[in-house]
Coordinates of C-alpha atoms in Angstrom, one line a residue:
Chain A
M572 CA 84.1 -222.5 44.0
S573 CA 86.0 -221.6 46.9
L574 CA 86.9 -224.4 49.2
L575 CA 88.7 -222.6 52.0
S576 CA 88.8 -218.9 52.8
V577 CA 91.5 -217.3 55.0
E578 CA 90.8 -213.8 55.9
N579 CA 92.8 -211.4 57.8
L580 CA 94.6 -214.0 59.7
S581 CA 96.8 -212.5 62.3
I582 CA 98.7 -214.8 64.8
R583 CA 100.7 -213.8 67.7
F584 CA 102.7 -216.0 70.2
K585 CA 102.9 -215.2 74.0
T586 CA 106.5 -215.6 75.0
D587 CA 108.7 -214.6 77.8
E588 CA 109.8 -211.7 75.7
G589 CA 106.3 -210.7 74.9
L590 CA 103.8 -210.9 72.1
I591 CA 105.5 -212.1 68.9
T592 CA 103.8 -211.4 65.6
T593 CA 104.3 -214.4 63.3
V594 CA 101.4 -214.0 60.8
E595 CA 99.9 -210.6 59.9
N596 CA 96.8 -209.9 58.0
V597 CA 97.1 -212.8 55.7
S598 CA 94.1 -213.4 53.3
F599 CA 93.8 -216.2 50.6
D600 CA 91.3 -218.5 49.0
I601 CA 91.8 -222.1 47.8
Q602 CA 89.5 -223.1 45.0
E603 CA 88.3 -226.7 44.7
G604 CA 90.6 -228.8 42.7
E605 CA 93.4 -226.3 43.0
V606 CA 97.0 -226.5 44.2
L607 CA 97.9 -223.3 46.1
G608 CA 101.7 -222.9 46.8
L609 CA 102.8 -221.0 49.9
V610 CA 106.5 -220.0 49.5
G611 CA 108.7 -218.4 52.1
E612 CA 111.9 -218.5 53.9
S613 CA 112.3 -219.6 57.6
G614 CA 110.2 -217.4 59.9
S615 CA 107.8 -216.3 57.1
G616 CA 105.0 -217.8 58.9
K617 CA 103.9 -220.2 56.3
S618 CA 103.8 -223.4 58.7
V619 CA 102.2 -221.3 61.3
T620 CA 99.5 -220.5 58.8
A621 CA 99.0 -224.1 57.7
K622 CA 98.7 -225.0 61.3
A623 CA 96.1 -222.5 62.2
I624 CA 94.0 -224.2 59.5
M625 CA 94.3 -227.4 61.4
Q626 CA 94.3 -225.7 64.8
L627 CA 97.7 -227.3 65.7
N628 CA 99.4 -224.2 67.1
G629 CA 100.4 -224.3 70.5
R630 CA 98.4 -223.2 73.6
N631 CA 100.4 -219.9 73.6
T632 CA 98.8 -218.8 70.3
V633 CA 96.7 -215.7 70.1
Y634 CA 94.5 -215.1 66.9
D635 CA 93.4 -211.6 66.4
P636 CA 89.6 -211.3 66.6
A637 CA 89.4 -210.4 62.9
S638 CA 91.0 -213.4 61.7
K639 CA 88.7 -215.9 59.9
I640 CA 89.2 -219.2 58.5
T641 CA 86.2 -220.8 56.8
L642 CA 85.7 -224.2 55.1
H643 CA 83.1 -223.9 52.4
G644 CA 80.8 -226.5 50.9
G645 CA 78.0 -228.0 52.9
P646 CA 77.4 -225.8 55.8
D647 CA 80.2 -223.3 56.1
I648 CA 82.6 -224.1 59.1
D649 CA 84.5 -221.3 61.0
I650 CA 87.4 -223.1 61.9
L651 CA 88.8 -220.7 64.4
S652 CA 85.5 -220.7 66.4
L653 CA 85.9 -224.5 67.2
K654 CA 87.3 -224.4 70.5
R655 CA 86.9 -228.0 71.7
E656 CA 89.2 -230.9 70.4
R657 CA 86.1 -232.8 69.8
D658 CA 84.6 -230.3 67.3
M659 CA 87.8 -230.3 65.3
L660 CA 87.7 -234.2 64.9
P661 CA 85.6 -234.4 61.7
I662 CA 87.8 -231.7 60.2
R663 CA 91.3 -232.7 61.3
G664 CA 92.1 -235.7 59.3
G665 CA 88.8 -236.0 58.0
Q666 CA 87.9 -233.1 55.7
I667 CA 91.4 -231.8 55.8
S668 CA 94.4 -233.9 56.1
M669 CA 98.1 -232.8 56.6
I670 CA 101.4 -234.3 55.7
F671 CA 104.8 -233.3 57.0
Q672 CA 108.4 -232.7 56.2
E673 CA 109.8 -235.6 58.2
P674 CA 107.8 -238.6 57.9
M675 CA 109.9 -240.5 60.4
A676 CA 108.8 -238.1 63.1
S677 CA 105.1 -238.3 62.0
F678 CA 104.7 -242.0 62.3
A679 CA 104.7 -243.7 65.7
P680 CA 107.8 -245.8 65.8
A681 CA 106.5 -248.8 67.8
I682 CA 103.2 -249.3 66.1
T683 CA 103.1 -250.8 62.6
V684 CA 102.3 -248.7 59.7
G685 CA 99.2 -250.6 58.9
K686 CA 97.8 -250.3 62.3
Q687 CA 98.1 -246.6 62.3
M688 CA 96.4 -246.5 58.9
V689 CA 93.6 -248.5 60.1
E690 CA 93.1 -246.6 63.3
Q691 CA 92.5 -243.3 61.7
L692 CA 89.9 -244.8 59.3
Q693 CA 88.1 -246.1 62.4
I694 CA 88.0 -242.7 63.9
H695 CA 86.9 -240.9 60.6
T696 CA 84.6 -243.6 59.0
T697 CA 82.2 -246.3 60.0
M698 CA 84.4 -248.9 58.3
S699 CA 85.2 -252.4 59.8
K700 CA 88.7 -253.3 60.6
A701 CA 88.9 -255.6 57.5
Q702 CA 87.7 -252.9 55.2
A703 CA 89.9 -250.5 56.7
K704 CA 92.9 -252.9 56.2
E705 CA 91.6 -253.6 52.5
L706 CA 91.4 -249.9 51.7
S707 CA 94.8 -249.0 53.4
I708 CA 96.5 -251.7 51.4
E709 CA 94.9 -250.7 48.1
M710 CA 96.0 -247.2 48.9
L711 CA 99.7 -248.2 49.6
D712 CA 99.7 -249.8 46.4
R713 CA 98.2 -246.8 44.7
V714 CA 101.0 -244.5 46.0
G715 CA 103.5 -247.0 44.3
I716 CA 104.6 -249.1 47.4
T717 CA 105.5 -252.6 46.2
E718 CA 104.3 -255.5 48.1
P719 CA 101.8 -253.5 49.9
A720 CA 100.5 -256.2 52.1
R721 CA 103.7 -257.0 53.4
R722 CA 104.7 -253.4 54.0
F723 CA 101.3 -253.0 55.9
D724 CA 102.6 -255.1 58.7
Q725 CA 106.0 -253.5 58.9
Y726 CA 107.3 -250.6 61.1
V727 CA 108.2 -247.2 59.8
F728 CA 111.9 -247.7 60.4
E729 CA 111.9 -250.5 57.7
F730 CA 110.8 -248.1 55.1
S731 CA 113.2 -245.9 53.1
G732 CA 112.6 -242.1 53.2
G733 CA 110.8 -241.9 50.0
M734 CA 108.6 -244.9 50.9
R735 CA 107.8 -243.2 54.4
Q736 CA 106.6 -240.1 52.4
R737 CA 104.4 -242.2 50.1
A738 CA 103.0 -244.2 53.2
M739 CA 102.2 -240.8 54.7
I740 CA 100.4 -239.5 51.6
A741 CA 98.5 -242.9 51.4
M742 CA 97.4 -242.5 55.1
A743 CA 96.3 -238.9 54.5
L744 CA 94.4 -239.8 51.4
T745 CA 92.3 -242.9 52.8
T746 CA 89.8 -240.6 54.4
K747 CA 89.3 -238.9 51.1
P748 CA 89.8 -235.3 52.4
R749 CA 88.7 -232.3 50.5
L750 CA 92.0 -230.4 51.3
L751 CA 95.5 -231.7 51.7
I752 CA 98.0 -229.5 53.5
A753 CA 101.5 -230.5 52.6
D754 CA 104.1 -229.0 54.6
E755 CA 107.5 -229.1 53.0
P756 CA 106.7 -232.9 52.0
T757 CA 109.8 -233.1 49.5
T758 CA 112.4 -231.1 51.5
A759 CA 114.0 -233.9 53.3
L760 CA 114.3 -236.2 50.0
D761 CA 116.9 -236.7 47.5
V762 CA 116.2 -234.9 44.3
T763 CA 115.4 -238.1 42.4
I764 CA 113.0 -239.3 45.1
Q765 CA 111.4 -235.7 45.4
R766 CA 110.7 -235.8 41.6
Q767 CA 108.9 -239.2 42.2
V768 CA 106.9 -237.7 45.1
I769 CA 106.0 -234.5 43.1
D770 CA 104.8 -236.7 40.1
L771 CA 102.8 -238.9 42.5
M772 CA 101.2 -236.0 44.1
K773 CA 100.2 -234.4 40.7
E774 CA 98.7 -237.7 39.6
L775 CA 96.8 -237.9 42.9
I776 CA 95.3 -234.5 42.3
G777 CA 93.9 -235.7 39.0
D778 CA 92.3 -238.8 40.5
F779 CA 91.1 -237.5 43.6
G780 CA 90.0 -234.0 42.6
M781 CA 91.0 -232.6 46.1
S782 CA 92.6 -229.3 46.7
I783 CA 96.1 -228.9 48.0
L784 CA 98.0 -226.3 50.0
F785 CA 101.6 -226.9 49.2
I786 CA 104.1 -225.3 51.6
T787 CA 107.6 -225.0 50.5
H788 CA 110.7 -222.8 50.5
D789 CA 111.7 -224.2 47.0
L790 CA 110.3 -222.1 44.1
G791 CA 111.4 -224.9 41.6
V792 CA 108.9 -227.3 43.4
I793 CA 106.1 -224.7 43.4
A794 CA 106.8 -224.1 39.6
Q795 CA 106.2 -227.8 39.0
T796 CA 103.3 -228.4 41.2
A797 CA 101.1 -225.3 42.0
D798 CA 98.4 -223.5 39.9
R799 CA 98.7 -220.3 42.0
V800 CA 101.3 -219.1 44.6
A801 CA 101.6 -216.9 47.5
V802 CA 104.9 -215.6 48.6
M803 CA 105.3 -214.8 52.3
Y804 CA 108.0 -212.9 54.1
L805 CA 107.9 -212.2 57.9
G806 CA 104.4 -213.1 58.3
R807 CA 103.0 -211.1 55.3
I808 CA 102.0 -212.1 51.9
M809 CA 104.3 -210.1 49.4
E810 CA 102.8 -211.2 46.3
Q811 CA 99.9 -213.6 45.1
G812 CA 98.8 -214.9 41.9
A813 CA 99.1 -217.5 39.0
V814 CA 102.3 -219.4 39.0
R815 CA 103.2 -218.3 35.6
D816 CA 102.5 -214.5 36.3
V817 CA 104.3 -214.5 39.4
L818 CA 107.5 -216.5 38.4
R819 CA 107.8 -214.8 35.0
T820 CA 106.8 -211.3 35.8
P821 CA 107.3 -210.9 39.6
A822 CA 106.0 -207.6 40.7
H823 CA 107.4 -207.5 44.2
A824 CA 111.2 -206.8 44.9
Y825 CA 111.3 -209.7 47.4
T826 CA 110.0 -212.2 44.7
R827 CA 112.6 -210.8 42.4
G828 CA 115.2 -211.1 44.9
L829 CA 114.4 -214.7 45.7
L830 CA 114.4 -215.6 42.0
N831 CA 117.8 -213.9 41.5
A832 CA 119.3 -215.7 44.4
L833 CA 118.7 -219.0 42.9
P834 CA 121.3 -220.8 40.9
N835 CA 120.1 -221.0 37.3
L836 CA 121.1 -224.1 35.4
D837 CA 120.5 -222.6 32.0
N838 CA 123.0 -220.0 32.6
L839 CA 126.1 -220.9 34.6
D840 CA 127.8 -217.7 34.3
A841 CA 125.0 -215.6 35.8
P842 CA 126.2 -214.2 39.2
L843 CA 124.2 -215.2 42.2
T844 CA 122.7 -212.3 43.7
P845 CA 121.8 -212.5 47.4
I846 CA 119.2 -210.4 48.9
P847 CA 121.2 -207.8 51.0
G848 CA 121.2 -208.1 54.9
D849 CA 119.7 -210.8 57.0
I850 CA 116.1 -211.9 58.1
P851 CA 115.4 -209.7 61.0
S852 CA 114.7 -211.3 64.2
P853 CA 110.9 -211.6 65.0
L854 CA 111.5 -209.4 68.1
E855 CA 112.6 -206.5 65.9
R856 CA 109.8 -206.5 63.4
P857 CA 110.4 -203.7 60.9
S858 CA 107.7 -201.1 60.6
G859 CA 105.9 -200.4 57.4
C860 CA 106.6 -202.9 54.6
V861 CA 108.3 -205.7 56.5
F862 CA 110.7 -206.0 53.6
H863 CA 111.9 -202.4 53.5
T864 CA 115.0 -203.2 55.5
R865 CA 116.3 -205.3 52.8
N866 CA 114.9 -204.1 49.6
P867 CA 117.7 -202.6 47.5
E868 CA 115.2 -200.9 45.3
L869 CA 113.9 -198.4 47.8
A870 CA 115.3 -194.8 48.3
P871 CA 115.8 -193.8 51.8
G872 CA 112.7 -192.1 53.3
S873 CA 110.4 -194.0 51.1
R874 CA 106.7 -194.6 52.2
Y875 CA 107.5 -198.2 52.7
E876 CA 109.4 -197.6 55.7
T877 CA 106.5 -196.3 57.8
E878 CA 103.2 -197.3 55.9
I879 CA 102.0 -200.8 55.1
P880 CA 101.3 -201.1 51.5
P881 CA 98.0 -202.6 50.5
M882 CA 97.6 -205.7 48.1
S883 CA 97.4 -203.9 44.7
E884 CA 96.0 -205.8 41.8
I885 CA 98.8 -205.8 39.1
R886 CA 96.7 -208.0 36.4
P887 CA 93.5 -209.9 37.1
G888 CA 94.3 -212.2 40.0
H889 CA 97.8 -211.0 40.6
F890 CA 98.4 -209.0 43.7
A891 CA 101.4 -207.6 45.3
A892 CA 102.1 -205.5 48.4
L893 CA 102.8 -202.3 46.6
F894 CA 101.4 -198.7 46.6
P895 CA 99.3 -198.1 43.6
E896 CA 101.8 -195.5 42.3
D897 CA 104.5 -198.5 42.0
V898 CA 102.3 -200.7 40.0
Q899 CA 103.3 -200.6 36.4
Chain B
M1375 CA 145.8 -230.3 35.0
T1376 CA 148.0 -228.7 37.5
T1377 CA 149.6 -231.0 40.2
P1378 CA 147.1 -232.4 42.7
L1379 CA 147.0 -231.0 46.2
V1380 CA 145.0 -234.0 47.4
S1381 CA 145.5 -237.3 45.6
I1382 CA 143.0 -240.3 46.4
D1383 CA 144.0 -243.7 44.9
N1384 CA 141.8 -246.7 45.3
L1385 CA 140.3 -245.5 48.5
T1386 CA 137.9 -247.8 50.4
V1387 CA 136.4 -247.0 53.6
A1388 CA 134.3 -249.7 55.4
F1389 CA 132.3 -249.6 58.6
P1390 CA 131.4 -252.8 60.7
I1391 CA 127.7 -253.4 61.1
G1392 CA 126.7 -255.2 64.3
R1393 CA 128.8 -257.8 65.7
K1394 CA 129.4 -261.5 65.4
L1395 CA 130.3 -263.9 68.2
F1396 CA 133.2 -265.4 66.1
G1397 CA 135.0 -264.0 63.3
P1398 CA 135.0 -260.4 62.0
P1399 CA 131.6 -258.6 61.7
P1400 CA 130.0 -257.9 58.4
M1401 CA 131.3 -254.8 56.9
V1402 CA 129.6 -252.2 54.6
K1403 CA 131.7 -250.2 52.3
A1404 CA 130.7 -246.5 52.4
V1405 CA 133.3 -245.6 50.0
K1406 CA 134.6 -248.2 47.3
N1407 CA 137.7 -248.2 45.5
V1408 CA 137.4 -244.4 44.7
S1409 CA 140.2 -242.3 43.1
L1410 CA 140.2 -238.6 42.8
S1411 CA 142.6 -235.7 42.3
I1412 CA 142.0 -232.4 43.7
P1413 CA 144.3 -229.8 42.0
K1414 CA 145.7 -226.9 43.8
G1415 CA 143.4 -223.8 43.8
S1416 CA 140.3 -225.9 42.4
F1417 CA 136.9 -225.9 43.5
V1418 CA 135.8 -229.5 43.2
G1419 CA 132.2 -230.5 43.8
L1420 CA 131.1 -233.9 45.1
V1421 CA 127.6 -234.5 44.6
G1422 CA 125.3 -237.6 45.4
E1423 CA 122.2 -238.5 47.2
S1424 CA 122.2 -239.3 51.1
G1425 CA 124.1 -242.5 51.6
S1426 CA 126.2 -242.2 48.6
G1427 CA 129.4 -241.8 50.8
K1428 CA 130.3 -238.2 49.8
T1429 CA 130.4 -237.2 53.5
T1430 CA 132.6 -240.1 54.3
L1431 CA 135.1 -239.5 51.5
G1432 CA 135.4 -235.9 52.7
R1433 CA 135.9 -237.1 56.3
A1434 CA 138.5 -239.6 55.1
I1435 CA 140.8 -237.0 53.5
L1436 CA 140.6 -235.1 56.8
Q1437 CA 141.5 -238.4 58.7
A1438 CA 138.2 -238.4 60.4
A1439 CA 137.2 -241.8 58.9
P1440 CA 138.8 -245.0 58.9
I1441 CA 141.0 -245.8 55.8
T1442 CA 140.3 -249.5 54.9
D1443 CA 142.2 -249.7 52.0
G1444 CA 144.0 -247.4 49.3
K1445 CA 145.9 -244.1 49.8
I1446 CA 145.3 -240.4 50.3
T1447 CA 148.2 -238.0 49.7
Y1448 CA 148.2 -234.3 50.5
D1449 CA 151.1 -232.6 49.0
D1450 CA 151.5 -228.8 48.6
G1451 CA 154.9 -228.9 47.3
E1452 CA 156.6 -228.0 50.6
R1453 CA 154.8 -230.5 53.0
R1454 CA 153.6 -233.9 52.3
Y1455 CA 151.2 -236.1 54.3
D1456 CA 150.3 -239.7 53.8
I1457 CA 146.8 -239.5 55.4
A1458 CA 146.5 -243.4 56.2
S1459 CA 149.6 -243.1 58.4
L1460 CA 150.2 -239.9 60.1
S1461 CA 152.1 -239.6 63.3
K1462 CA 150.6 -237.7 66.2
D1463 CA 152.9 -234.7 65.5
K1464 CA 152.2 -234.7 61.7
L1465 CA 148.5 -235.0 62.1
R1466 CA 148.5 -231.9 64.4
D1467 CA 150.4 -230.3 61.7
F1468 CA 148.1 -231.5 59.0
R1469 CA 145.1 -230.1 61.1
S1470 CA 146.4 -226.6 60.4
Q1471 CA 146.4 -227.3 56.6
A1472 CA 143.2 -229.0 56.1
Q1473 CA 139.9 -228.1 57.8
L1474 CA 136.2 -228.6 57.6
I1475 CA 133.1 -226.3 57.4
F1476 CA 129.9 -227.8 58.9
Q1477 CA 126.6 -228.0 57.6
D1478 CA 124.4 -226.7 60.3
P1479 CA 125.6 -223.3 62.0
Y1480 CA 123.1 -223.8 64.6
A1481 CA 124.8 -227.0 66.0
A1482 CA 128.4 -226.0 65.1
L1483 CA 128.9 -223.2 67.4
S1484 CA 129.2 -223.3 71.2
P1485 CA 126.4 -221.3 72.7
R1486 CA 128.6 -220.5 75.8
M1487 CA 131.4 -219.0 73.8
T1488 CA 131.6 -215.5 72.5
V1489 CA 132.3 -215.2 68.7
R1490 CA 135.9 -214.0 69.6
D1491 CA 136.4 -217.0 71.4
I1492 CA 134.8 -219.4 68.9
I1493 CA 137.1 -218.0 66.2
A1494 CA 140.1 -218.0 68.6
E1495 CA 139.7 -221.6 69.8
P1496 CA 141.6 -223.3 66.9
L1497 CA 144.6 -220.9 67.2
E1498 CA 145.0 -221.6 70.9
V1499 CA 144.4 -225.2 70.6
M1500 CA 147.1 -225.7 67.8
G1501 CA 149.4 -223.2 69.8
L1502 CA 149.6 -221.0 66.5
T1503 CA 149.6 -217.9 68.4
K1504 CA 151.9 -216.8 71.2
T1505 CA 150.0 -214.0 73.0
R1506 CA 146.7 -212.8 73.5
E1507 CA 147.3 -209.7 71.4
E1508 CA 148.5 -211.8 68.6
T1509 CA 145.3 -214.0 68.8
D1510 CA 143.1 -211.0 68.8
A1511 CA 144.8 -209.5 65.9
R1512 CA 144.4 -212.7 63.9
V1513 CA 140.8 -213.1 64.9
R1514 CA 140.0 -209.6 63.6
E1515 CA 141.7 -210.1 60.5
I1516 CA 140.0 -213.4 59.5
A1517 CA 136.6 -211.9 60.9
A1518 CA 137.0 -209.0 58.6
K1519 CA 137.8 -211.2 55.6
C1520 CA 134.5 -213.2 56.4
R1521 CA 132.6 -210.0 56.6
I1522 CA 131.8 -210.1 60.3
N1523 CA 131.0 -206.9 62.0
L1524 CA 134.0 -206.6 64.4
E1525 CA 131.6 -205.2 67.1
H1526 CA 130.0 -208.6 67.2
L1527 CA 132.9 -210.4 68.3
R1528 CA 131.9 -209.9 71.9
R1529 CA 128.5 -211.3 71.5
Y1530 CA 127.1 -214.9 71.6
P1531 CA 126.0 -216.9 68.8
H1532 CA 122.3 -217.0 69.8
A1533 CA 122.0 -213.4 68.8
F1534 CA 122.8 -214.1 65.3
S1535 CA 120.8 -215.4 62.1
G1536 CA 121.6 -218.6 60.2
G1537 CA 123.7 -216.5 57.5
Q1538 CA 125.8 -214.6 60.2
R1539 CA 126.4 -217.9 62.0
Q1540 CA 127.6 -219.5 58.9
R1541 CA 130.0 -216.6 58.3
I1542 CA 131.3 -217.3 62.0
S1543 CA 131.6 -221.0 61.4
I1544 CA 133.6 -220.3 58.3
A1545 CA 135.9 -217.6 60.1
R1546 CA 136.6 -220.4 62.7
T1547 CA 137.5 -222.9 60.0
L1548 CA 139.9 -220.6 58.3
A1549 CA 141.4 -219.1 61.5
A1550 CA 144.3 -221.6 61.5
G1551 CA 145.2 -220.7 58.0
P1552 CA 144.3 -223.9 56.2
K1553 CA 145.0 -224.2 52.4
F1554 CA 142.4 -227.1 51.9
V1555 CA 139.0 -227.0 53.1
V1556 CA 136.1 -229.6 53.0
A1557 CA 132.8 -227.8 52.9
D1558 CA 130.1 -230.4 53.7
E1559 CA 126.8 -229.2 52.7
C1560 CA 127.5 -225.9 54.0
V1561 CA 124.6 -223.9 52.5
A1562 CA 121.9 -226.8 52.7
A1563 CA 120.6 -225.3 56.0
L1564 CA 120.3 -221.8 54.7
D1565 CA 117.5 -219.9 53.2
V1566 CA 117.9 -219.1 49.6
S1567 CA 118.4 -215.3 50.0
I1568 CA 121.2 -216.1 52.4
Q1569 CA 122.7 -219.1 50.4
A1570 CA 123.9 -216.9 47.6
D1571 CA 125.6 -214.7 49.9
I1572 CA 127.7 -217.5 51.6
L1573 CA 128.5 -219.1 48.2
N1574 CA 129.9 -215.6 46.9
L1575 CA 131.8 -215.4 50.3
L1576 CA 133.5 -218.8 49.7
K1577 CA 134.5 -217.8 46.2
Q1578 CA 135.8 -214.5 47.4
L1579 CA 137.9 -216.2 50.2
Q1580 CA 139.3 -218.6 47.5
R1581 CA 140.7 -215.9 45.7
D1582 CA 142.0 -214.0 48.8
L1583 CA 143.6 -216.9 50.7
D1584 CA 144.4 -219.3 47.9
L1585 CA 142.2 -221.8 49.1
T1586 CA 141.3 -225.3 47.5
Y1587 CA 137.9 -226.6 48.2
L1588 CA 136.1 -230.0 48.1
F1589 CA 132.5 -228.9 48.2
I1590 CA 130.1 -231.6 49.1
S1591 CA 126.5 -231.0 48.3
H1592 CA 123.2 -232.8 47.1
D1593 CA 122.2 -229.6 45.2
L1594 CA 123.3 -229.7 41.9
S1595 CA 122.4 -226.4 40.8
V1596 CA 124.5 -224.9 43.6
V1597 CA 127.4 -227.1 42.5
A1598 CA 127.0 -226.0 38.9
H1599 CA 127.4 -222.4 39.8
V1600 CA 130.5 -222.6 42.1
C1601 CA 132.5 -225.7 41.2
D1602 CA 135.0 -225.9 38.4
Y1603 CA 135.2 -229.7 38.6
V1604 CA 132.4 -232.2 39.7
A1605 CA 132.5 -235.8 40.9
V1606 CA 129.1 -237.6 41.0
M1607 CA 128.9 -240.4 43.7
Y1608 CA 126.5 -243.2 43.9
L1609 CA 126.5 -246.0 46.3
G1610 CA 130.1 -245.4 47.3
E1611 CA 131.6 -245.1 44.0
I1612 CA 132.4 -242.3 41.8
V1613 CA 130.2 -243.0 38.6
E1614 CA 131.2 -239.8 36.7
E1615 CA 133.7 -236.7 37.0
G1616 CA 134.8 -234.0 34.8
P1617 CA 134.8 -230.3 34.4
T1618 CA 131.4 -228.9 35.4
R1619 CA 130.4 -227.5 32.1
E1620 CA 131.0 -230.9 30.4
I1621 CA 129.1 -232.9 33.1
F1622 CA 126.1 -230.5 33.0
A1623 CA 126.0 -230.1 29.2
N1624 CA 126.6 -233.8 28.4
P1625 CA 126.1 -236.3 31.2
Q1626 CA 127.2 -239.7 30.5
H1627 CA 126.1 -242.1 33.3
D1628 CA 122.5 -242.8 33.7
Y1629 CA 122.5 -241.6 37.3
T1630 CA 123.9 -238.3 36.4
K1631 CA 121.3 -238.0 33.8
A1632 CA 118.5 -238.9 36.3
L1633 CA 119.9 -236.5 38.9
L1634 CA 119.9 -233.6 36.4
A1635 CA 116.4 -234.4 35.0
A1636 CA 115.1 -234.4 38.6
I1637 CA 115.9 -230.8 39.4
P1638 CA 112.5 -229.0 39.5
S1639 CA 112.7 -226.3 36.7
L1640 CA 111.5 -222.8 37.7
D1641 CA 109.5 -222.7 34.3
P1642 CA 106.1 -224.2 35.0
D1643 CA 105.8 -225.2 31.4
Q1644 CA 109.0 -227.0 31.3
R1645 CA 108.2 -230.4 32.7
S1646 CA 111.3 -232.1 33.6
R1647 CA 112.1 -235.1 31.5
V1648 CA 111.9 -238.3 33.7
V1649 CA 114.8 -240.5 32.9
S1650 CA 114.3 -244.1 34.1
F1651 CA 117.0 -245.4 36.2
E1652 CA 117.5 -248.8 37.8
R1653 CA 118.6 -248.4 41.5
G1654 CA 121.2 -250.4 42.8
T1655 CA 121.6 -251.4 46.5
V1656 CA 124.5 -251.3 48.9
T1657 CA 126.3 -254.6 49.4
V1658 CA 127.4 -256.0 52.8
D1659 CA 130.6 -258.2 52.8
G1660 CA 131.0 -261.0 55.3

């Protein structure tokens, strides 16, 4: 069962230099209980896509009229049609929760962690203060924070980096969201702590049965967490499919390029192969396939320079932005 | 092992935390009793988590952190510097020998200077070139080595992407002709597709300019690929060191094992083994 569908999402930002396209014609589904990974480098539009689901993009955001984000189950909710903040309330933090890269910046510094957890429960549920406190402490305990009752009354600066991220996860889960959006949740953490947070998130998926949209630039993290993955570059999805299919038999030159650029611990002699060139400025968006300027596999004058390739099916459920003649 | 270019003997770097009304303030030892030799021409990696003291150690070698105890010597056969007690003149001289590449190429470059001026500044400050022509020639030479398009020298940094900026930052570091370079997390802020390019450039420059690197990073897989020798730091101490291959094939210390096991594998079916590791805490003296 599909929980969330994003269809033909195109996002532009109004700036002094004109309209800048950050997301172009992006479509994907998140099934119930599924972890969808969204990978991409800076400027790929992965965070903007996530923020569109939560309606957190700035006032200068222009959504293309064809864009549609639907939350299924119960009556379908067309998220982009919700114009008032009040209408977003049951969704933002209720049905959908979001956690961010830098937990220090996501908690209010001068209010205790506990008070912030209770506050959001009072907004989204009918719980009494005492019940909310009890649930919050229970959840802090569940995410592996020792002495949760004492931690409840502390401020975020008294927490270590890993603990802050755990507290944020606890806070996001107390309202029992159906979808959790995790925007680079492990990027600011040390590897050993990252590992613990990944393990914790996997455990929680099992316990709570929610869906997760996991955004990261790290393909290793995706391999370890996601069921399916969508690879984005300059606002477009280049490839999408089951994690095993995409990582083992990548169909798009960009995905292959990313994998080759990564240091491989199993073969220390393998040379690191960078993707040639630099990420183009958003003001100079390439025509045709946005990756054609850096694609070493393309001959000059190829179709990809002028025409936008469709999402072609490689095998069931595995798609790549390629013209049908290039699908093997 | 060949003669060390940099020898660190029982180095301790301590910082005061807070103040007391009477008596010395409590001190936290960011680096505790560390010894390490960096041979000439080597690419030595220093890994560890945040707060392990790796940056402080790198800074101490460059005389940018207070040396509380111990000794650091830089000796290239012709010149010899005792880092803890450098006179002003000697320090200036040493600065042309040892330099630092910064992590964030967005913060390291002045937005008000052209690329040419950014690269030329160290030459002018140290008085290494006499005329403008000489400076320009040197800037062009080093820019070409760092694969910077010479037409870009007149532009300002805002026009460049992260990878290009890091190349400019590296050119500035190398302008004065240092032989020893501390690269502190110099690819951490870069995208994957660009990171490999910068790592390859560092390797190339090492061959071209006969450089010795201390490469500080939290990313073990990057270190595994570029370094020939690795030291692992934890809570201010070096807990394990050795040739890269040996460390990665056969880690001895529990912390190194935990670090290696924690790297997320690209194979979805290879779940990393979780190695339990009892974490310590930083101690404060006084």
